[in-house]
Amino acid sequence: MKCIIHDQVILSRTPEGPLVDHLISFADAIAAQGYSAQSMQQQVRIAAGFSRWLKQAGVGLKDICDDHAIRYLRYRARHVKPFPADRAALRRLIDFLRSEGVVAGEKIAAHRLLPTEICAQAYTEYLRNAQALTEATVRAYLPFVREFLHHCFGDGRVTLSRLRAADVVSFVQIRARRLHLAHAKLMTTALRSFLRYVRYRGDIAQDLTSAVPVVANWSMQSIPRAISAEQTRQLLASIDRRTAVGCRDYAILVLLARLGLRACEVAFLELDDIDWRSGQLSVRGKGGRRNELPLPADVGKAIATYLQHGRPHSNSRRVFLRVEAPITGFRGSNGIITLVRNSLQRAGIDAPTKGAHQFRHGLATQMLSHGASLSEIGEVLGHRHPQTTTVYAKADIKALRTLAVPWPGGV
């Protein structure tokens, strides 16, 4: 006997087992995430089969765990041809049941941590709680600190009071050879942070931060690689705004080009960040700081067009959403960077780089050529320190020409 679970899902037989009462709500959740009817049918079919297997195995609703899902997939593979999406569908079902409070959270098996890892975790908590650093900064520092601890103590006991300047110097000398200059500089920054933490704990009395060798990495050694105004116009003109994806991509590219936003700022932009009445945009920049920017008419029009005609229905408060299920906001800046790279490739534009930051450099360069001061540029770009903006002085070729001294013995 056929059973209708959802207006797009029909099962060939009546479902049974502990998950019967949750199949409809699971189907509704899948539909809300933008999955196709075919995908919904397959996922609900997997859920119904899992529920039937649980009944045969005598597993109650509260006893369901990840191991049961693994065992069911093995059982299913012996009877029907498995599909690559089966595992993901079952994982999505388990996550849904946990979010509804139907199934208990996953129990992480306890295992013995190495002393170096225990020390690294304590340092991580210090960065988050005492220093209030962002997760991105914590993730950037942690690998270098783990390597340093392993260099000094191996897998044995960590005795921070035994740290000496020679340990610091030897680690940097060995590790820096294999790193790009920028990463080597990040390594020394992370190392100084960790050594300040060790002194803060009282493990050492001597300030070992001065023992960290300086990596030669001169600031402002190159001119910012900026996309030209003509290339930007060519890129925007190449976007097909008749499609929903085109509406989204055009709005994102206009934001990057006209306001010089960072990729992560565009990715995490929310509906509440736009004040349509006052024509302002509230951007969350580095360190969680807010930067209020005017919303140009063309940028506002592009966003409004996407919201009205291109944005899928979703409970997410993010402005820009993925086009493939699950329909959610971008996880981070990588999605925006990929969008820029693909758009440049489709348009056949040989831009200075493939990333999103070139629009930021392009805006600064254009503002400078139109007479804007460095302080005005820094305010638009949300720079915390004035010296960050001084790099764009190198891009003002006309102004630099007036500083050039005559060639000795010139014509």
Coordinates of C-alpha atoms in Angstrom, one line a residue:
M1 CA 0.0 0.0 0.0
K2 CA 1.4 3.4 -1.0
C3 CA 1.9 6.0 1.7
I4 CA 2.1 9.8 1.1
I5 CA 4.6 11.3 3.4
H6 CA 4.9 14.7 1.7
D7 CA 3.3 16.3 -1.3
Q8 CA 6.5 15.4 -3.2
V9 CA 7.3 12.1 -1.4
I10 CA 5.3 8.8 -1.9
L11 CA 6.5 5.6 -0.3
S12 CA 5.6 2.2 -1.9
R13 CA 4.8 0.7 1.5
T14 CA 3.6 1.9 4.9
P15 CA 6.5 2.9 7.1
E16 CA 7.1 1.2 10.4
G17 CA 9.6 1.4 13.3
P18 CA 10.6 4.1 15.8
L19 CA 11.0 6.9 13.3
V20 CA 7.5 6.8 11.8
D21 CA 6.3 9.8 13.6
H22 CA 9.2 11.9 12.5
L23 CA 9.3 11.2 8.8
I24 CA 6.9 14.0 7.8
S25 CA 8.8 16.6 9.8
F26 CA 12.1 15.3 8.3
A27 CA 10.6 15.7 4.8
D28 CA 9.5 19.3 5.7
A29 CA 13.0 20.1 6.9
I30 CA 14.5 18.8 3.7
A31 CA 12.1 20.8 1.6
A32 CA 12.9 24.0 3.6
Q33 CA 16.5 23.5 2.7
G34 CA 15.8 23.6 -1.0
Y35 CA 16.4 20.0 -2.0
S36 CA 14.9 18.7 -5.2
A37 CA 11.9 16.4 -5.2
Q38 CA 14.1 13.5 -6.4
S39 CA 16.5 14.1 -3.6
M40 CA 13.7 14.4 -1.0
Q41 CA 12.2 11.1 -2.2
Q42 CA 15.6 9.3 -1.9
Q43 CA 16.3 10.7 1.6
V44 CA 12.9 9.9 3.0
R45 CA 13.2 6.4 1.5
I46 CA 16.5 5.9 3.3
A47 CA 14.9 7.2 6.6
A48 CA 12.0 4.8 6.2
G49 CA 14.3 1.9 5.5
F50 CA 16.5 2.8 8.5
S51 CA 13.4 2.9 10.7
R52 CA 12.2 -0.5 9.6
W53 CA 15.7 -1.9 10.2
L54 CA 15.8 -0.4 13.7
K55 CA 12.5 -2.2 14.5
Q56 CA 13.9 -5.5 13.3
A57 CA 17.1 -5.0 15.4
G58 CA 15.0 -4.1 18.5
V59 CA 16.5 -0.6 18.8
G60 CA 14.4 2.0 20.6
L61 CA 14.2 5.7 19.7
K62 CA 16.3 6.9 22.6
D63 CA 19.0 4.3 21.9
I64 CA 19.8 5.3 18.3
C65 CA 23.5 6.2 17.7
D66 CA 25.9 6.7 14.9
D67 CA 27.0 3.0 15.1
H68 CA 23.4 2.0 14.1
A69 CA 23.6 4.1 11.0
I70 CA 26.9 2.5 9.9
R71 CA 25.5 -1.0 10.5
Y72 CA 22.3 -0.2 8.5
L73 CA 24.4 1.1 5.5
R74 CA 26.3 -2.2 5.5
Y75 CA 23.0 -4.2 5.7
R76 CA 21.5 -2.1 2.9
A77 CA 24.5 -2.5 0.7
R78 CA 23.9 -6.3 0.8
H79 CA 20.4 -6.0 -0.6
V80 CA 20.3 -3.0 -2.9
K81 CA 22.9 -1.1 -4.9
P82 CA 24.3 1.7 -2.7
F83 CA 24.5 5.3 -3.8
P84 CA 27.2 7.8 -2.8
A85 CA 24.5 10.0 -1.3
D86 CA 23.1 7.3 1.0
R87 CA 25.6 8.1 3.8
A88 CA 25.1 11.8 3.6
A89 CA 21.3 11.3 3.7
L90 CA 21.5 9.2 6.8
R91 CA 23.9 11.6 8.5
R92 CA 21.4 14.4 7.7
L93 CA 18.6 12.3 9.3
I94 CA 20.6 11.7 12.5
D95 CA 21.5 15.4 12.7
F96 CA 17.8 16.3 12.3
L97 CA 16.8 13.9 15.0
R98 CA 19.4 15.4 17.3
S99 CA 18.3 19.0 16.6
E100 CA 14.8 18.0 17.5
G101 CA 15.9 16.4 20.8
V102 CA 14.7 13.0 19.7
V103 CA 18.1 11.4 19.7
A104 CA 20.8 12.0 22.3
G105 CA 24.0 13.8 21.2
E106 CA 26.9 11.9 20.0
K107 CA 29.2 10.6 22.7
I108 CA 32.8 11.3 21.9
A109 CA 35.0 8.4 23.0
A110 CA 37.4 9.4 25.7
H111 CA 41.1 9.0 24.7
R112 CA 44.3 10.0 26.3
L113 CA 45.7 13.3 25.1
L114 CA 49.4 13.9 24.7
P115 CA 50.9 16.4 27.1
T116 CA 51.6 18.7 24.2
E117 CA 48.0 18.7 23.2
I118 CA 46.8 19.4 26.7
C119 CA 49.1 22.4 26.8
A120 CA 48.0 23.6 23.4
Q121 CA 44.3 23.3 24.5
A122 CA 45.0 25.4 27.6
Y123 CA 46.7 28.0 25.4
T124 CA 43.7 28.0 23.1
E125 CA 41.3 28.7 26.0
Y126 CA 43.6 31.6 27.0
L127 CA 43.5 33.1 23.6
R128 CA 39.7 32.9 23.5
N129 CA 38.8 33.9 27.0
A130 CA 41.6 36.2 28.2
Q131 CA 42.7 37.7 24.9
A132 CA 39.3 37.5 23.2
L133 CA 40.9 36.7 19.8
T134 CA 38.9 35.6 16.8
E135 CA 38.6 32.0 15.9
A136 CA 40.5 32.7 12.7
T137 CA 43.5 34.0 14.7
V138 CA 43.3 31.1 17.1
R139 CA 43.3 28.6 14.2
A140 CA 46.3 30.4 12.6
Y141 CA 48.4 30.4 15.8
L142 CA 47.7 26.9 17.1
P143 CA 49.6 24.7 14.5
F144 CA 52.8 26.6 15.1
V145 CA 52.5 26.3 18.8
R146 CA 51.8 22.6 18.5
E147 CA 55.0 22.2 16.4
F148 CA 57.0 24.2 18.9
L149 CA 55.9 22.1 21.8
H150 CA 56.7 18.9 19.9
H151 CA 60.1 20.3 18.9
C152 CA 60.9 21.0 22.6
F153 CA 59.2 18.0 24.4
G154 CA 58.3 15.4 21.8
D155 CA 55.6 13.1 23.1
G156 CA 56.8 13.3 26.6
R157 CA 56.0 15.5 29.6
V158 CA 55.7 19.2 29.0
T159 CA 57.7 21.2 31.5
L160 CA 57.4 24.8 30.4
S161 CA 59.9 26.0 33.0
R162 CA 62.6 24.3 31.1
L163 CA 62.2 26.5 28.0
R164 CA 65.3 28.4 27.0
A165 CA 66.2 30.9 24.4
A166 CA 68.1 28.3 22.5
D167 CA 64.9 26.2 22.1
V168 CA 63.2 29.2 20.5
V169 CA 66.0 30.1 18.2
S170 CA 66.6 26.6 16.9
F171 CA 62.9 26.0 16.2
V172 CA 62.6 29.2 14.2
Q173 CA 65.8 28.5 12.2
I174 CA 64.6 25.0 11.3
R175 CA 61.0 25.9 10.5
A176 CA 61.4 29.2 8.7
R177 CA 63.4 27.6 5.9
R178 CA 60.3 25.8 4.7
L179 CA 57.9 28.6 4.9
H180 CA 56.8 31.5 2.7
L181 CA 57.9 34.9 4.2
A182 CA 54.4 35.8 5.3
H183 CA 53.8 32.4 7.0
A184 CA 57.2 32.7 8.7
K185 CA 56.3 36.1 10.1
L186 CA 53.0 34.6 11.3
M187 CA 54.9 31.8 13.0
T188 CA 57.1 34.2 14.9
T189 CA 54.0 36.2 15.9
A190 CA 52.3 33.0 17.2
L191 CA 55.5 32.1 19.1
R192 CA 55.7 35.4 20.8
S193 CA 52.1 35.1 21.8
F194 CA 52.7 31.7 23.3
L195 CA 55.8 32.8 25.2
R196 CA 53.8 35.7 26.7
Y197 CA 51.2 33.2 27.8
V198 CA 53.9 31.0 29.4
R199 CA 55.2 34.0 31.3
Y200 CA 51.7 35.0 32.3
R201 CA 51.2 31.5 33.8
G202 CA 54.3 32.0 35.9
D203 CA 56.2 29.1 34.4
I204 CA 59.1 31.3 33.4
A205 CA 60.4 34.5 34.8
Q206 CA 62.5 35.5 31.8
D207 CA 60.8 37.2 28.8
L208 CA 61.7 34.9 26.0
T209 CA 59.8 36.9 23.4
S210 CA 63.0 38.8 22.7
A211 CA 64.7 35.6 21.8
V212 CA 62.3 35.0 18.8
P213 CA 64.4 35.8 15.7
V214 CA 63.1 38.5 13.4
V215 CA 62.1 37.2 9.9
A216 CA 63.0 39.6 7.1
N217 CA 59.7 40.5 5.6
W218 CA 59.6 44.2 4.7
S219 CA 56.3 45.9 4.8
M220 CA 54.9 47.5 1.6
Q221 CA 57.6 45.9 -0.5
S222 CA 55.2 45.6 -3.5
I223 CA 52.4 47.7 -5.1
P224 CA 48.9 46.3 -4.3
R225 CA 47.6 44.3 -7.2
A226 CA 44.4 46.0 -8.2
I227 CA 41.9 45.2 -10.8
S228 CA 41.4 48.1 -13.3
A229 CA 38.2 50.0 -13.6
E230 CA 37.8 48.8 -17.2
Q231 CA 38.2 45.2 -16.2
T232 CA 35.6 45.7 -13.4
R233 CA 33.1 47.1 -15.9
Q234 CA 33.8 44.3 -18.3
L235 CA 33.2 41.7 -15.5
L236 CA 29.9 43.2 -14.3
A237 CA 28.7 43.4 -17.9
S238 CA 29.4 39.7 -18.4
I239 CA 27.0 38.6 -15.7
D240 CA 23.6 37.2 -16.9
R241 CA 21.2 39.0 -14.5
R242 CA 18.2 37.3 -16.0
T243 CA 18.9 34.3 -13.8
A244 CA 18.7 33.9 -10.0
V245 CA 22.4 33.0 -9.8
G246 CA 23.3 36.0 -12.0
C247 CA 21.3 38.3 -9.7
R248 CA 23.2 37.1 -6.7
D249 CA 26.7 37.1 -8.3
Y250 CA 26.1 40.6 -9.8
A251 CA 25.1 42.0 -6.3
I252 CA 28.1 40.4 -4.7
L253 CA 30.6 41.7 -7.3
V254 CA 29.1 45.2 -7.1
L255 CA 29.5 45.2 -3.3
L256 CA 33.2 44.2 -3.7
A257 CA 33.9 46.7 -6.4
R258 CA 31.9 49.7 -5.1
L259 CA 32.5 49.4 -1.4
G260 CA 35.7 47.5 -1.3
L261 CA 34.4 44.9 1.2
R262 CA 36.4 41.9 2.2
A263 CA 35.2 38.5 1.1
C264 CA 34.2 37.5 4.6
E265 CA 32.3 40.7 5.1
V266 CA 30.1 40.0 2.1
A267 CA 29.7 36.3 3.1
F268 CA 28.5 37.2 6.6
L269 CA 26.3 40.2 5.6
E270 CA 22.8 39.8 7.1
L271 CA 19.5 41.3 6.2
D272 CA 19.4 43.4 9.4
D273 CA 22.7 45.0 8.4
I274 CA 20.9 47.0 5.6
D275 CA 19.1 50.1 6.6
W276 CA 17.0 50.9 3.5
R277 CA 15.5 54.1 4.9
S278 CA 18.7 55.8 5.8
G279 CA 20.6 54.2 2.9
Q280 CA 23.3 52.7 5.1
L281 CA 25.2 49.4 5.4
S282 CA 26.5 48.1 8.7
V283 CA 29.6 45.8 8.0
R284 CA 31.2 43.6 10.6
G285 CA 34.9 43.9 9.9
K286 CA 38.0 42.4 11.6
G287 CA 37.8 41.8 15.3
G288 CA 34.0 42.2 15.3
R289 CA 34.2 45.9 14.7
R290 CA 31.2 47.6 13.0
N291 CA 31.8 49.9 10.0
E292 CA 28.9 52.1 8.8
L293 CA 29.0 52.7 5.1
P294 CA 26.7 54.6 2.8
L295 CA 24.7 52.4 0.4
P296 CA 25.2 53.7 -3.2
A297 CA 22.0 53.6 -5.3
D298 CA 23.4 51.0 -7.8
V299 CA 24.6 48.7 -5.0
G300 CA 21.2 49.0 -3.2
K301 CA 19.4 48.3 -6.5
A302 CA 21.5 45.2 -7.2
I303 CA 20.8 43.8 -3.7
A304 CA 17.1 44.6 -3.8
T305 CA 16.8 42.9 -7.2
Y306 CA 18.4 39.8 -5.8
L307 CA 16.2 39.8 -2.7
Q308 CA 13.1 40.2 -4.8
H309 CA 13.8 37.9 -7.7
G310 CA 16.9 35.7 -7.0
R311 CA 17.1 34.8 -3.3
P312 CA 15.5 31.4 -2.5
H313 CA 13.0 31.1 0.4
S314 CA 15.0 30.4 3.6
N315 CA 14.9 31.0 7.3
S316 CA 18.5 32.2 7.1
R317 CA 19.1 35.9 7.9
R318 CA 22.2 36.0 5.6
V319 CA 21.7 38.2 2.6
F320 CA 23.5 35.9 0.1
L321 CA 22.7 32.2 0.0
R322 CA 24.1 29.1 -1.7
V323 CA 22.3 28.0 -4.9
E324 CA 22.6 24.3 -4.1
A325 CA 20.9 22.5 -1.2
P326 CA 21.1 22.9 1.7
I327 CA 20.1 26.5 1.0
T328 CA 22.2 28.3 3.6
G329 CA 24.6 31.2 3.8
F330 CA 28.2 30.9 2.7
R331 CA 30.4 29.2 5.4
G332 CA 33.1 31.8 4.9
S333 CA 35.2 33.8 2.5
N334 CA 36.1 30.8 0.3
G335 CA 32.7 30.7 -1.3
I336 CA 33.0 34.4 -2.4
I337 CA 36.6 33.9 -3.6
T338 CA 35.5 30.9 -5.7
L339 CA 32.6 33.0 -7.1
V340 CA 35.1 35.7 -8.2
R341 CA 37.5 33.3 -9.7
N342 CA 34.8 31.5 -11.8
S343 CA 33.3 34.8 -12.9
L344 CA 36.6 36.1 -14.1
Q345 CA 37.3 32.9 -15.9
R346 CA 33.9 32.9 -17.7
A347 CA 34.4 36.5 -18.7
G348 CA 37.9 35.8 -20.1
I349 CA 39.5 38.6 -18.0
D350 CA 43.2 38.4 -17.2
A351 CA 43.0 40.1 -13.8
P352 CA 46.0 40.7 -11.6
T353 CA 44.8 37.9 -9.2
K354 CA 42.0 35.4 -8.9
G355 CA 40.8 36.6 -5.5
A356 CA 38.3 39.1 -4.2
H357 CA 40.8 41.5 -2.5
Q358 CA 41.9 43.0 -5.8
F359 CA 38.5 44.9 -5.9
R360 CA 39.4 46.4 -2.6
H361 CA 42.8 47.5 -4.0
G362 CA 41.1 48.7 -7.1
L363 CA 38.6 50.9 -5.2
A364 CA 41.5 52.5 -3.1
T365 CA 43.5 53.1 -6.3
Q366 CA 40.5 54.8 -8.0
M367 CA 39.7 56.9 -5.0
L368 CA 43.4 58.0 -4.8
S369 CA 43.4 59.0 -8.5
H370 CA 40.3 61.1 -8.0
G371 CA 41.9 63.1 -5.2
A372 CA 40.8 61.3 -2.1
S373 CA 43.1 61.4 0.9
L374 CA 44.7 58.4 2.5
S375 CA 42.6 59.0 5.7
E376 CA 39.4 59.0 3.6
I377 CA 40.4 55.8 1.9
G378 CA 41.2 54.2 5.2
E379 CA 37.8 55.2 6.6
V380 CA 36.0 53.6 3.7
L381 CA 38.1 50.4 3.8
G382 CA 37.7 50.2 7.6
H383 CA 41.4 50.3 8.4
R384 CA 42.1 50.4 12.1
H385 CA 45.6 51.9 11.8
P386 CA 46.5 54.7 9.4
Q387 CA 49.8 53.0 8.4
T388 CA 47.7 50.2 6.8
T389 CA 46.5 52.7 4.2
T390 CA 49.9 54.2 3.4
V391 CA 50.7 51.3 1.0
Y392 CA 48.4 52.9 -1.5
A393 CA 50.6 55.9 -1.8
K394 CA 52.9 53.8 -3.9
A395 CA 50.0 53.4 -6.4
D396 CA 49.8 57.1 -7.0
I397 CA 52.3 57.2 -9.9
K398 CA 51.5 60.8 -10.8
A399 CA 52.2 62.1 -7.3
L400 CA 55.4 60.0 -7.1
R401 CA 56.7 61.5 -10.3
T402 CA 56.9 65.0 -8.7
L403 CA 59.2 63.5 -6.0
A404 CA 61.7 62.1 -8.5
V405 CA 65.0 63.9 -8.7
P406 CA 66.5 64.8 -12.1
W407 CA 68.8 62.2 -13.6
P408 CA 72.5 63.3 -13.2
G409 CA 73.7 64.8 -16.4
G410 CA 70.3 64.6 -18.0
V411 CA 69.3 66.0 -21.3

